């Protein structure tokens, strides 16, 4: 069985953050944060190996894809680093049996979401897919579902777990902490969290058949409210419809093409270049 472990860092127990200025989140790739993240991933990998995983790819999904300590990574896992230049093409494809999201956080604007943001707190105010507000958990889930890969476990703060359950309908979760605000948080003991991650990863992979695949619509419309109007100018130049000074709309009948447009590709180019067919 081949597994994809998608990762972020804000949702790891003990990972600390502060506001950088009035707007964004301060970079938190400290050595301690990276070590705590790697430890949580290793606990997940242990559980997956126990449940019969034969191939495990860990995707370093935070910021510049430079958060996981490869020298401390569990020997059963390989590490995928994305330079961002080709985004959204990733290591996800239809060869995987299931995916997990570890250390994730809630969408921008969720009051009790620790360090809540949507991809870039200096650029994205919010996004709506076919009228529903969507964040990183949802987008990650849809990228996997696009290739027929179900998401079987999500870990992060209480708000991220709630968001995952709302989005996927029902999915196994491990709560790592509980936030009172964007930067004030009660961390669960990291040793206990790792124990749960191992147990739940093992259980989730063993019961994989119980996880439904998220259904994809046939037509997609992504509305993006950007932080600054010049960001909307860039999308408008590539053909996006502009609704407002800083709101644009992207459209496609293919989810990955839509997401590629959000990442700066002209419509239709990304999937053709990488020969991606559903
Ligand atoms: Zn994130």
PDB file of N, CA, C and O in Angstrom, residues 211-257:
ATOM      1  N   UNK A 211     -13.609   5.041   4.421  1.00  0.00           N
ATOM      2  CA  UNK A 211     -13.486   6.468   4.112  1.00  0.00           C
ATOM      3  C   UNK A 211     -13.955   6.749   2.687  1.00  0.00           C
ATOM      4  O   UNK A 211     -13.370   6.260   1.725  1.00  0.00           O
ATOM      5  N   UNK A 212     -14.992   7.520   2.602  1.00  0.00           N
ATOM      6  CA  UNK A 212     -15.552   7.827   1.281  1.00  0.00           C
ATOM      7  C   UNK A 212     -14.643   8.814   0.556  1.00  0.00           C
ATOM      8  O   UNK A 212     -13.992   9.648   1.178  1.00  0.00           O
ATOM      9  N   UNK A 213     -14.632   8.708  -0.743  1.00  0.00           N
ATOM     10  CA  UNK A 213     -13.886   9.644  -1.573  1.00  0.00           C
ATOM     11  C   UNK A 213     -14.713  10.917  -1.719  1.00  0.00           C
ATOM     12  O   UNK A 213     -15.905  10.854  -1.978  1.00  0.00           O
ATOM     13  N   UNK A 214     -14.081  12.059  -1.502  1.00  0.00           N
ATOM     14  CA  UNK A 214     -14.785  13.330  -1.665  1.00  0.00           C
ATOM     15  C   UNK A 214     -15.207  13.478  -3.131  1.00  0.00           C
ATOM     16  O   UNK A 214     -14.391  13.287  -4.040  1.00  0.00           O
ATOM     17  N   UNK A 215     -16.460  13.804  -3.345  1.00  0.00           N
ATOM     18  CA  UNK A 215     -16.960  13.936  -4.727  1.00  0.00           C
ATOM     19  C   UNK A 215     -16.562  15.278  -5.318  1.00  0.00           C
ATOM     20  O   UNK A 215     -16.650  16.305  -4.648  1.00  0.00           O
ATOM     21  N   UNK A 216     -16.159  15.260  -6.568  1.00  0.00           N
ATOM     22  CA  UNK A 216     -15.822  16.513  -7.240  1.00  0.00           C
ATOM     23  C   UNK A 216     -16.968  16.941  -8.147  1.00  0.00           C
ATOM     24  O   UNK A 216     -17.590  16.106  -8.807  1.00  0.00           O
ATOM     25  N   UNK A 217     -17.223  18.233  -8.167  1.00  0.00           N
ATOM     26  CA  UNK A 217     -18.274  18.771  -9.046  1.00  0.00           C
ATOM     27  C   UNK A 217     -17.784  18.708 -10.495  1.00  0.00           C
ATOM     28  O   UNK A 217     -16.617  18.409 -10.763  1.00  0.00           O
ATOM     29  N   UNK A 218     -18.667  18.989 -11.435  1.00  0.00           N
ATOM     30  CA  UNK A 218     -18.292  18.959 -12.846  1.00  0.00           C
ATOM     31  C   UNK A 218     -17.814  20.307 -13.371  1.00  0.00           C
ATOM     32  O   UNK A 218     -17.129  20.399 -14.378  1.00  0.00           O
ATOM     33  N   UNK A 219     -18.199  21.343 -12.654  1.00  0.00           N
ATOM     34  CA  UNK A 219     -17.813  22.711 -13.035  1.00  0.00           C
ATOM     35  C   UNK A 219     -17.284  23.409 -11.795  1.00  0.00           C
ATOM     36  O   UNK A 219     -17.845  23.252 -10.710  1.00  0.00           O
ATOM     37  N   UNK A 220     -16.226  24.169 -11.973  1.00  0.00           N
ATOM     38  CA  UNK A 220     -15.628  24.823 -10.809  1.00  0.00           C
ATOM     39  C   UNK A 220     -15.507  26.323 -11.011  1.00  0.00           C
ATOM     40  O   UNK A 220     -15.123  26.787 -12.094  1.00  0.00           O
ATOM     41  N   UNK A 221     -15.829  27.034  -9.925  1.00  0.00           N
ATOM     42  CA  UNK A 221     -15.685  28.481  -9.937  1.00  0.00           C
ATOM     43  C   UNK A 221     -15.002  28.868  -8.616  1.00  0.00           C
ATOM     44  O   UNK A 221     -15.533  28.587  -7.542  1.00  0.00           O
ATOM     45  N   UNK A 222     -13.812  29.416  -8.715  1.00  0.00           N
ATOM     46  CA  UNK A 222     -13.078  29.809  -7.513  1.00  0.00           C
ATOM     47  C   UNK A 222     -13.022  31.327  -7.424  1.00  0.00           C
ATOM     48  O   UNK A 222     -12.456  31.989  -8.297  1.00  0.00           O
ATOM     49  N   UNK A 223     -13.670  31.834  -6.372  1.00  0.00           N
ATOM     50  CA  UNK A 223     -13.621  33.282  -6.133  1.00  0.00           C
ATOM     51  C   UNK A 223     -12.516  33.549  -5.116  1.00  0.00           C
ATOM     52  O   UNK A 223     -12.483  32.898  -4.070  1.00  0.00           O
ATOM     53  N   UNK A 224     -11.607  34.438  -5.450  1.00  0.00           N
ATOM     54  CA  UNK A 224     -10.489  34.740  -4.548  1.00  0.00           C
ATOM     55  C   UNK A 224     -10.510  36.218  -4.187  1.00  0.00           C
ATOM     56  O   UNK A 224     -10.456  37.080  -5.075  1.00  0.00           O
ATOM     57  N   UNK A 225     -10.623  36.471  -2.878  1.00  0.00           N
ATOM     58  CA  UNK A 225     -10.494  37.853  -2.410  1.00  0.00           C
ATOM     59  C   UNK A 225      -9.038  38.064  -2.017  1.00  0.00           C
ATOM     60  O   UNK A 225      -8.520  37.413  -1.106  1.00  0.00           O
ATOM     61  N   UNK A 226      -8.370  38.945  -2.743  1.00  0.00           N
ATOM     62  CA  UNK A 226      -6.939  39.166  -2.541  1.00  0.00           C
ATOM     63  C   UNK A 226      -6.699  40.325  -1.589  1.00  0.00           C
ATOM     64  O   UNK A 226      -7.565  41.184  -1.411  1.00  0.00           O
ATOM     65  N   UNK A 227      -5.523  40.337  -1.005  1.00  0.00           N
ATOM     66  CA  UNK A 227      -5.208  41.370  -0.024  1.00  0.00           C
ATOM     67  C   UNK A 227      -5.083  42.751  -0.692  1.00  0.00           C
ATOM     68  O   UNK A 227      -5.532  43.740  -0.148  1.00  0.00           O
ATOM     69  N   UNK A 228      -4.468  42.764  -1.884  1.00  0.00           N
ATOM     70  CA  UNK A 228      -4.195  44.046  -2.528  1.00  0.00           C
ATOM     71  C   UNK A 228      -4.654  44.035  -3.987  1.00  0.00           C
ATOM     72  O   UNK A 228      -4.553  43.014  -4.653  1.00  0.00           O
ATOM     73  N   UNK A 229      -5.125  45.157  -4.496  1.00  0.00           N
ATOM     74  CA  UNK A 229      -5.625  45.231  -5.872  1.00  0.00           C
ATOM     75  C   UNK A 229      -4.593  44.854  -6.929  1.00  0.00           C
ATOM     76  O   UNK A 229      -4.946  44.302  -7.972  1.00  0.00           O
ATOM     77  N   UNK A 230      -3.294  45.123  -6.687  1.00  0.00           N
ATOM     78  CA  UNK A 230      -2.282  44.777  -7.699  1.00  0.00           C
ATOM     79  C   UNK A 230      -2.212  43.269  -7.901  1.00  0.00           C
ATOM     80  O   UNK A 230      -1.852  42.791  -8.975  1.00  0.00           O
ATOM     81  N   UNK A 231      -2.566  42.503  -6.868  1.00  0.00           N
ATOM     82  CA  UNK A 231      -2.601  41.041  -7.014  1.00  0.00           C
ATOM     83  C   UNK A 231      -3.743  40.648  -7.946  1.00  0.00           C
ATOM     84  O   UNK A 231      -3.621  39.706  -8.729  1.00  0.00           O
ATOM     85  N   UNK A 232      -4.851  41.366  -7.850  1.00  0.00           N
ATOM     86  CA  UNK A 232      -5.975  41.113  -8.762  1.00  0.00           C
ATOM     87  C   UNK A 232      -5.613  41.517 -10.188  1.00  0.00           C
ATOM     88  O   UNK A 232      -6.031  40.877 -11.156  1.00  0.00           O
ATOM     89  N   UNK A 233      -4.809  42.580 -10.336  1.00  0.00           N
ATOM     90  CA  UNK A 233      -4.334  42.989 -11.678  1.00  0.00           C
ATOM     91  C   UNK A 233      -3.652  41.811 -12.367  1.00  0.00           C
ATOM     92  O   UNK A 233      -3.883  41.535 -13.540  1.00  0.00           O
ATOM     93  N   UNK A 234      -2.779  41.106 -11.613  1.00  0.00           N
ATOM     94  CA  UNK A 234      -2.018  39.992 -12.199  1.00  0.00           C
ATOM     95  C   UNK A 234      -2.953  38.905 -12.742  1.00  0.00           C
ATOM     96  O   UNK A 234      -2.727  38.350 -13.808  1.00  0.00           O
ATOM     97  N   UNK A 235      -4.006  38.582 -11.982  1.00  0.00           N
ATOM     98  CA  UNK A 235      -4.966  37.566 -12.448  1.00  0.00           C
ATOM     99  C   UNK A 235      -5.748  38.075 -13.653  1.00  0.00           C
ATOM    100  O   UNK A 235      -6.000  37.335 -14.601  1.00  0.00           O
ATOM    101  N   UNK A 236      -6.133  39.332 -13.598  1.00  0.00           N
ATOM    102  CA  UNK A 236      -6.909  39.911 -14.701  1.00  0.00           C
ATOM    103  C   UNK A 236      -6.106  39.844 -16.005  1.00  0.00           C
ATOM    104  O   UNK A 236      -6.644  39.534 -17.069  1.00  0.00           O
ATOM    105  N   UNK A 237      -4.804  40.105 -15.918  1.00  0.00           N
ATOM    106  CA  UNK A 237      -3.939  40.067 -17.103  1.00  0.00           C
ATOM    107  C   UNK A 237      -3.897  38.685 -17.735  1.00  0.00           C
ATOM    108  O   UNK A 237      -3.653  38.545 -18.928  1.00  0.00           O
ATOM    109  N   UNK A 238      -4.085  37.645 -16.907  1.00  0.00           N
ATOM    110  CA  UNK A 238      -4.065  36.270 -17.438  1.00  0.00           C
ATOM    111  C   UNK A 238      -5.462  35.789 -17.812  1.00  0.00           C
ATOM    112  O   UNK A 238      -5.662  34.609 -18.087  1.00  0.00           O
ATOM    113  N   UNK A 239      -6.451  36.676 -17.752  1.00  0.00           N
ATOM    114  CA  UNK A 239      -7.774  36.318 -18.257  1.00  0.00           C
ATOM    115  C   UNK A 239      -8.858  36.121 -17.223  1.00  0.00           C
ATOM    116  O   UNK A 239      -9.994  35.805 -17.566  1.00  0.00           O
ATOM    117  N   UNK A 240      -8.539  36.273 -15.933  1.00  0.00           N
ATOM    118  CA  UNK A 240      -9.561  36.080 -14.903  1.00  0.00           C
ATOM    119  C   UNK A 240     -10.597  37.198 -14.951  1.00  0.00           C
ATOM    120  O   UNK A 240     -10.279  38.338 -15.301  1.00  0.00           O
ATOM    121  N   UNK A 241     -11.821  36.847 -14.588  1.00  0.00           N
ATOM    122  CA  UNK A 241     -12.851  37.871 -14.478  1.00  0.00           C
ATOM    123  C   UNK A 241     -12.625  38.637 -13.174  1.00  0.00           C
ATOM    124  O   UNK A 241     -12.300  38.052 -12.145  1.00  0.00           O
ATOM    125  N   UNK A 242     -12.777  39.943 -13.246  1.00  0.00           N
ATOM    126  CA  UNK A 242     -12.587  40.752 -12.046  1.00  0.00           C
ATOM    127  C   UNK A 242     -13.936  41.227 -11.540  1.00  0.00           C
ATOM    128  O   UNK A 242     -14.700  41.853 -12.263  1.00  0.00           O
ATOM    129  N   UNK A 243     -14.249  40.879 -10.287  1.00  0.00           N
ATOM    130  CA  UNK A 243     -15.556  41.254  -9.742  1.00  0.00           C
ATOM    131  C   UNK A 243     -15.501  42.599  -9.047  1.00  0.00           C
ATOM    132  O   UNK A 243     -16.505  43.281  -8.932  1.00  0.00           O
ATOM    133  N   UNK A 244     -14.325  42.916  -8.557  1.00  0.00           N
ATOM    134  CA  UNK A 244     -14.207  44.065  -7.677  1.00  0.00           C
ATOM    135  C   UNK A 244     -12.743  44.501  -7.700  1.00  0.00           C
ATOM    136  O   UNK A 244     -11.914  43.880  -8.343  1.00  0.00           O
ATOM    137  N   UNK A 245     -12.438  45.536  -6.943  1.00  0.00           N
ATOM    138  CA  UNK A 245     -11.073  46.036  -6.886  1.00  0.00           C
ATOM    139  C   UNK A 245     -10.074  44.923  -6.553  1.00  0.00           C
ATOM    140  O   UNK A 245      -8.999  44.836  -7.133  1.00  0.00           O
ATOM    141  N   UNK A 246     -10.429  44.048  -5.624  1.00  0.00           N
ATOM    142  CA  UNK A 246      -9.484  43.001  -5.222  1.00  0.00           C
ATOM    143  C   UNK A 246     -10.089  41.597  -5.195  1.00  0.00           C
ATOM    144  O   UNK A 246      -9.612  40.723  -4.484  1.00  0.00           O
ATOM    145  N   UNK A 247     -11.165  41.388  -5.972  1.00  0.00           N
ATOM    146  CA  UNK A 247     -11.778  40.048  -6.042  1.00  0.00           C
ATOM    147  C   UNK A 247     -11.784  39.564  -7.491  1.00  0.00           C
ATOM    148  O   UNK A 247     -12.235  40.279  -8.386  1.00  0.00           O
ATOM    149  N   UNK A 248     -11.274  38.334  -7.679  1.00  0.00           N
ATOM    150  CA  UNK A 248     -11.275  37.760  -9.039  1.00  0.00           C
ATOM    151  C   UNK A 248     -11.988  36.392  -9.021  1.00  0.00           C
ATOM    152  O   UNK A 248     -12.161  35.784  -7.961  1.00  0.00           O
ATOM    153  N   UNK A 249     -12.393  35.929 -10.204  1.00  0.00           N
ATOM    154  CA  UNK A 249     -13.026  34.614 -10.321  1.00  0.00           C
ATOM    155  C   UNK A 249     -12.303  33.808 -11.387  1.00  0.00           C
ATOM    156  O   UNK A 249     -12.026  34.310 -12.484  1.00  0.00           O
ATOM    157  N   UNK A 250     -11.977  32.550 -11.060  1.00  0.00           N
ATOM    158  CA  UNK A 250     -11.376  31.617 -12.013  1.00  0.00           C
ATOM    159  C   UNK A 250     -12.395  30.526 -12.291  1.00  0.00           C
ATOM    160  O   UNK A 250     -13.146  30.132 -11.398  1.00  0.00           O
ATOM    161  N   UNK A 251     -12.396  30.022 -13.520  1.00  0.00           N
ATOM    162  CA  UNK A 251     -13.374  28.979 -13.868  1.00  0.00           C
ATOM    163  C   UNK A 251     -12.711  27.856 -14.648  1.00  0.00           C
ATOM    164  O   UNK A 251     -11.789  28.097 -15.443  1.00  0.00           O
ATOM    165  N   UNK A 252     -13.188  26.633 -14.439  1.00  0.00           N
ATOM    166  CA  UNK A 252     -12.722  25.496 -15.230  1.00  0.00           C
ATOM    167  C   UNK A 252     -13.669  24.326 -15.021  1.00  0.00           C
ATOM    168  O   UNK A 252     -14.377  24.264 -14.013  1.00  0.00           O
ATOM    169  N   UNK A 253     -13.657  23.382 -15.965  1.00  0.00           N
ATOM    170  CA  UNK A 253     -14.408  22.140 -15.734  1.00  0.00           C
ATOM    171  C   UNK A 253     -13.484  21.064 -15.156  1.00  0.00           C
ATOM    172  O   UNK A 253     -13.882  19.917 -14.987  1.00  0.00           O
ATOM    173  N   UNK A 254     -12.247  21.454 -14.847  1.00  0.00           N
ATOM    174  CA  UNK A 254     -11.265  20.513 -14.306  1.00  0.00           C
ATOM    175  C   UNK A 254     -10.653  21.133 -13.044  1.00  0.00           C
ATOM    176  O   UNK A 254     -10.097  22.241 -13.099  1.00  0.00           O
ATOM    177  N   UNK A 255     -10.773  20.432 -11.912  1.00  0.00           N
ATOM    178  CA  UNK A 255     -10.329  21.038 -10.649  1.00  0.00           C
ATOM    179  C   UNK A 255      -8.843  21.391 -10.658  1.00  0.00           C
ATOM    180  O   UNK A 255      -8.441  22.464 -10.199  1.00  0.00           O
ATOM    181  N   UNK A 256      -8.003  20.494 -11.177  1.00  0.00           N
ATOM    182  CA  UNK A 256      -6.555  20.770 -11.125  1.00  0.00           C
ATOM    183  C   UNK A 256      -6.178  21.940 -12.027  1.00  0.00           C
ATOM    184  O   UNK A 256      -5.299  22.730 -11.699  1.00  0.00           O
ATOM    185  N   UNK A 257      -6.878  22.050 -13.152  1.00  0.00           N
ATOM    186  CA  UNK A 257      -6.644  23.202 -14.033  1.00  0.00           C
ATOM    187  C   UNK A 257      -7.042  24.499 -13.317  1.00  0.00           C
ATOM    188  O   UNK A 257      -6.346  25.508 -13.390  1.00  0.00           O
TER     189      UNK A 257
END
